[in-house]
XYZ file of C-alpha atoms in Angstrom:
324
model
C -10.234 2.454 -22.493
C -8.677 -0.972 -22.841
C -8.484 -3.218 -19.773
C -5.524 -2.176 -17.685
C -3.634 -2.836 -14.476
C -2.293 0.225 -12.662
C -0.115 -0.164 -9.564
C 0.702 2.813 -7.350
C 2.990 2.626 -4.324
C 3.040 5.058 -1.392
C 6.774 5.284 -0.681
C 7.093 7.184 2.581
C 9.177 5.342 5.229
C 8.712 7.087 8.615
C 7.057 10.151 7.070
C 3.730 8.364 6.870
C 3.572 7.706 10.608
C 5.997 10.020 12.420
C 3.056 11.731 14.157
C 2.262 8.553 16.094
C 5.216 6.141 15.681
C 8.828 6.512 16.833
C 11.590 5.442 14.406
C 12.536 2.512 16.657
C 8.941 1.247 16.641
C 8.763 1.694 12.871
C 11.851 -0.472 12.341
C 10.510 -3.135 14.705
C 7.247 -3.298 12.730
C 8.805 -2.932 9.285
C 12.259 -4.552 9.218
C 14.579 -3.831 6.282
C 12.337 -1.458 4.307
C 15.091 -0.757 1.779
C 15.530 -4.471 1.172
C 11.811 -4.647 0.458
C 12.134 -1.886 -2.135
C 15.005 -3.760 -3.802
C 12.984 -6.993 -3.817
C 9.998 -5.190 -5.357
C 12.163 -3.675 -8.074
C 13.635 -7.104 -8.858
C 10.128 -8.561 -9.163
C 8.920 -5.729 -11.384
C 12.023 -6.101 -13.563
C 11.565 -9.850 -13.822
C 8.057 -9.442 -15.241
C 8.592 -6.023 -16.892
C 5.872 -4.355 -14.823
C 6.129 -0.538 -14.656
C 4.438 1.078 -11.651
C 3.850 4.538 -10.218
C 6.100 5.238 -7.235
C 4.484 8.072 -5.263
C 7.379 9.267 -3.119
C 7.356 11.691 -0.201
C 9.441 14.647 -1.390
C 11.737 14.684 1.640
C 12.954 11.236 0.573
C 14.496 12.810 -2.526
C 17.086 14.304 -0.179
C 20.369 12.876 1.093
C 20.533 15.480 3.867
C 19.058 18.770 5.030
C 19.848 21.510 7.549
C 17.886 23.858 9.754
C 17.013 27.334 8.545
C 18.191 30.570 10.112
C 15.244 30.448 12.513
C 16.241 26.997 13.750
C 13.328 25.222 12.083
C 13.379 22.505 9.448
C 12.375 23.801 6.019
C 11.081 27.199 7.201
C 9.888 27.982 3.668
C 7.022 25.512 4.108
C 3.966 26.989 5.811
C 2.853 24.721 8.638
C -0.637 23.220 8.843
C -2.774 23.719 11.962
C -4.304 20.332 12.675
C -6.624 19.921 15.663
C -5.172 16.455 16.266
C -1.479 17.454 16.016
C -0.618 20.711 17.817
C 3.145 20.420 17.314
C 5.275 21.741 14.436
C 4.510 19.362 11.542
C 8.198 19.286 10.547
C 9.478 19.330 14.114
C 10.580 15.680 13.973
C 12.776 16.237 10.917
C 16.254 15.533 12.334
C 17.961 17.828 9.802
C 20.878 15.413 9.492
C 21.572 12.948 6.677
C 20.764 9.476 5.372
C 23.636 7.818 7.251
C 22.432 9.004 10.642
C 18.655 8.939 10.037
C 17.919 6.639 7.091
C 14.147 6.655 7.608
C 13.932 10.400 6.894
C 16.072 10.456 3.713
C 15.869 8.314 0.617
C 17.954 9.586 -2.302
C 19.398 6.069 -2.584
C 15.883 4.646 -2.990
C 15.249 7.084 -5.812
C 18.515 5.938 -7.408
C 17.351 2.322 -7.237
C 14.004 3.108 -8.849
C 15.516 5.190 -11.626
C 18.096 2.480 -12.299
C 15.525 -0.277 -12.709
C 14.887 -1.980 -16.045
C 11.108 -1.420 -15.894
C 10.184 2.158 -16.825
C 8.616 3.319 -13.592
C 6.884 6.629 -13.035
C 8.160 8.855 -10.217
C 5.147 10.579 -8.658
C 4.463 12.751 -5.608
C 3.116 11.869 -2.151
C 3.532 15.442 -0.798
C 6.798 16.728 0.660
C 6.251 15.734 4.302
C 3.089 13.613 4.201
C 0.965 16.709 4.707
C -2.725 15.783 4.981
C -4.142 18.033 2.280
C -7.781 17.114 2.879
C -7.805 18.118 6.555
C -9.336 21.567 7.287
C -6.133 22.510 9.107
C -4.140 22.388 5.859
C -4.382 25.895 4.451
C -3.912 26.785 0.812
C -0.557 28.368 1.730
C 0.594 25.161 3.452
C -0.375 23.010 0.462
C 1.128 25.489 -2.005
C 4.530 25.650 -0.296
C 4.560 21.876 0.222
C 3.848 21.246 -3.468
C 6.480 23.756 -4.533
C 9.052 21.957 -2.367
C 8.166 18.677 -4.113
C 8.429 20.149 -7.587
C 11.754 21.785 -6.715
C 13.457 18.660 -5.296
C 12.219 16.601 -8.246
C 13.428 19.219 -10.708
C 16.914 19.031 -9.249
C 16.879 15.352 -10.212
C 15.566 16.118 -13.704
C 12.140 14.678 -12.854
C 8.839 16.227 -13.863
C 6.077 15.169 -11.500
C 2.745 14.380 -13.162
C 0.843 12.154 -10.678
C -0.091 12.742 -7.056
C -1.214 10.454 -4.230
C -2.887 12.206 -1.302
C -1.477 11.277 2.111
C -4.004 9.150 4.011
C -6.210 9.398 0.923
C -7.577 12.742 2.187
C -8.148 14.837 -0.921
C -7.875 18.616 -1.025
C -6.505 21.599 -2.948
C -6.988 20.008 -6.354
C -6.600 23.345 -8.127
C -3.045 23.645 -6.773
C -2.196 20.259 -8.276
C -3.259 21.506 -11.680
C -1.344 24.759 -11.276
C 1.854 22.799 -10.544
C 1.539 20.636 -13.645
C -0.026 17.495 -12.192
C -2.323 15.594 -14.531
C -3.578 12.762 -12.313
C -4.223 11.757 -8.740
C -5.388 8.586 -7.025
C -8.884 8.959 -5.620
C -10.419 6.773 -2.951
C -11.880 3.384 -3.881
C -15.563 3.521 -4.919
C -16.665 1.006 -2.289
C -19.879 0.603 -0.287
C -18.066 1.455 2.957
C -16.213 4.558 1.782
C -18.520 7.121 3.437
C -19.059 5.269 6.720
C -17.663 6.767 9.974
C -14.154 5.735 11.032
C -14.621 2.413 12.918
C -17.421 1.250 10.609
C -15.330 2.142 7.581
C -12.386 0.089 8.830
C -14.704 -2.818 9.623
C -16.236 -2.671 6.136
C -12.792 -2.611 4.535
C -11.715 -5.628 6.561
C -14.948 -7.473 5.738
C -14.363 -7.021 2.012
C -10.837 -8.340 2.415
C -11.802 -11.328 4.556
C -14.664 -12.436 2.290
C -12.667 -12.017 -0.927
C -15.229 -9.589 -2.329
C -14.179 -8.689 -5.909
C -12.579 -5.230 -5.932
C -14.135 -2.431 -7.987
C -12.993 -1.762 -11.538
C -12.574 1.974 -12.046
C -12.608 4.515 -14.838
C -10.723 7.834 -14.896
C -12.788 10.978 -14.454
C -11.759 14.577 -15.033
C -11.861 16.345 -11.664
C -10.735 19.642 -13.187
C -9.784 20.396 -16.790
C -6.607 18.405 -17.386
C -6.572 16.772 -13.931
C -7.746 13.142 -13.909
C -8.903 11.102 -10.945
C -7.718 7.482 -11.236
C -9.366 5.861 -8.194
C -7.849 2.970 -6.321
C -9.391 -0.495 -6.493
C -7.604 -2.575 -3.872
C -5.127 -2.048 -1.049
C -2.794 -5.003 -0.538
C -2.980 -5.195 3.250
C -0.090 -5.905 5.586
C 0.008 -8.912 7.923
C -0.039 -7.276 11.344
C -2.784 -7.130 13.941
C -6.138 -8.617 12.998
C -5.132 -8.517 9.316
C -2.841 -11.482 9.846
C -5.923 -13.703 9.944
C -6.755 -12.981 6.301
C -5.372 -16.037 4.454
C -2.876 -15.601 1.651
C -5.227 -17.538 -0.634
C -7.947 -14.920 -0.098
C -5.537 -12.108 -0.944
C -4.495 -13.894 -4.139
C -8.122 -14.468 -5.076
C -8.991 -10.778 -4.799
C -6.107 -9.699 -7.038
C -6.973 -12.319 -9.639
C -10.632 -11.279 -9.446
C -9.647 -7.683 -10.131
C -7.591 -8.683 -13.152
C -10.271 -10.957 -14.605
C -13.006 -8.357 -14.115
C -10.915 -5.685 -15.827
C -10.408 -7.979 -18.825
C -14.044 -9.019 -18.921
C -15.666 -5.615 -18.409
C -13.009 -3.150 -19.500
C -11.592 -0.454 -17.232
C -8.779 -0.259 -14.683
C -7.842 -2.514 -11.810
C -5.802 -0.162 -9.600
C -3.757 -2.006 -6.972
C -1.902 0.026 -4.342
C 0.085 -0.465 -1.153
C 2.910 0.884 0.977
C 6.176 -0.945 0.166
C 7.244 -1.008 3.823
C 4.048 -2.896 4.725
C 5.441 -5.876 2.811
C 8.528 -5.906 5.057
C 6.704 -7.861 7.775
C 6.095 -11.462 6.636
C 7.759 -10.499 3.378
C 7.986 -13.988 1.900
C 4.271 -14.628 2.247
C 3.148 -11.263 0.905
C 5.589 -11.482 -1.980
C 4.091 -14.839 -2.924
C 0.712 -13.111 -3.114
C 2.062 -10.253 -5.206
C 4.115 -12.506 -7.478
C 1.059 -14.649 -8.184
C -0.956 -11.599 -9.199
C 1.798 -10.057 -11.298
C 2.459 -13.316 -13.130
C -1.229 -13.495 -14.010
C -1.115 -9.857 -15.164
C 1.949 -10.570 -17.315
C 0.206 -13.605 -18.811
C -2.856 -11.524 -19.720
C -0.633 -8.763 -21.071
C 1.300 -11.183 -23.246
C -1.998 -12.503 -24.616
C -2.833 -8.936 -25.635
C -5.948 -8.607 -23.449
C -4.543 -6.411 -20.642
C -2.329 -3.339 -20.578
C -0.005 -2.490 -17.684
C -0.012 1.269 -17.215
C 1.284 4.032 -14.969
C -1.008 6.751 -13.703
C 0.634 9.388 -15.893
C 0.213 7.307 -19.037
C -3.486 6.820 -18.291
C -3.959 10.570 -17.829
C -2.071 11.243 -21.060
C -4.314 8.851 -22.963
C -7.454 10.406 -21.477
C -6.268 13.912 -22.364
C -5.617 12.879 -25.953
C -9.017 11.232 -26.194
C -10.681 14.385 -24.851
C -8.921 16.707 -27.299
C -11.249 17.726 -30.159
C -9.888 16.690 -33.531
C -9.557 19.207 -36.331
C -12.170 18.888 -39.051
C-alpha cells in the first residue's frame, strides 16, 4: 500500500492503571487529562490529521449504578488473574462523571465526535480487561466486548478497530464475531520477546539512541481481521524517561515518516493521551513537529494519513477477488 501514517491513542484515564494506582496518585502524575485531550484535538484539527481513538468502553458512560447483587456491571464475567485476586470491576464507583471524572468520559467522546478532523472511534475493551492473560476466559472477553458494542451502539457508533489493553493479545475470534476488522499488534522489534526487565531495557535503549522505528505492513490474522502493528510509542517524561531529550524523540518520529515514504508501508505512532499531561508543552512540541512534517509530506502527495479502520477496509478490498 501507499506510504501512510497511522496514529492510535489509548484513551483510558484511570481504567488503565486502577489495579495499581489510586485516583489521587493518577491526578498528581497526569494533571488535567481532559485539557490534554482538548489540546490534542485542537492540534489534529489545525493540521487536519484524523486518528484512531481507542476508548475504554466505560468512558462512554456519564454514570452507572450497581446491579441487584450489589456489584458493578454484573453482566460482565470477571477474569481470574493470578496477579489481581480482587473483583476486576470492584473499584468502579458506580456514581457519575461529576463525582468521579476519571471513571466516566461521555464528555470526552462528545469532544472527539465534535472535532473537525474525521477521527475513528475504536475500542480499548470495556474495563481495560487484559485479554491476553490466561486468567481472561472466553466468557469474560465475550461479555466485555458485548458491553463495548452496546455502549457504542447507543451513541450510533459502530466499532471496527480494537487495541488490546497492555498490548496483550487474545480472543481474536471474538473480535471478528463482533464485527471488528482491525487490531493493533505489538511492534516488530528486536526486544519484543525478551523477558520483562530486559524488554523494558531494550525499549528504552531504542528510544535513547534514536533507533529508527519499524515500518509495518498489515497482515490478516483471521479472515477479515487485520493486524496493524504499532511502530513507535511516544513515551512520557516521568522517571528515567525524562532523560531522553526532546530532540531524540523528534528524530525518531521524523525517521519513521521518512522511512515510510522511502520504503512504502505504515508508520504507526501510538500513545496514551494522559501521558502527555506531564510536561505537556515539551511533548506537544515533539508531536507538533512530527505532525507538521506528516502534513507537509501529505500535501506533497507522498504520504497518506489513515485511521486503522480505513487501512483494514483498503486491505479487504484488495483481497477481494475481482469478477472475470
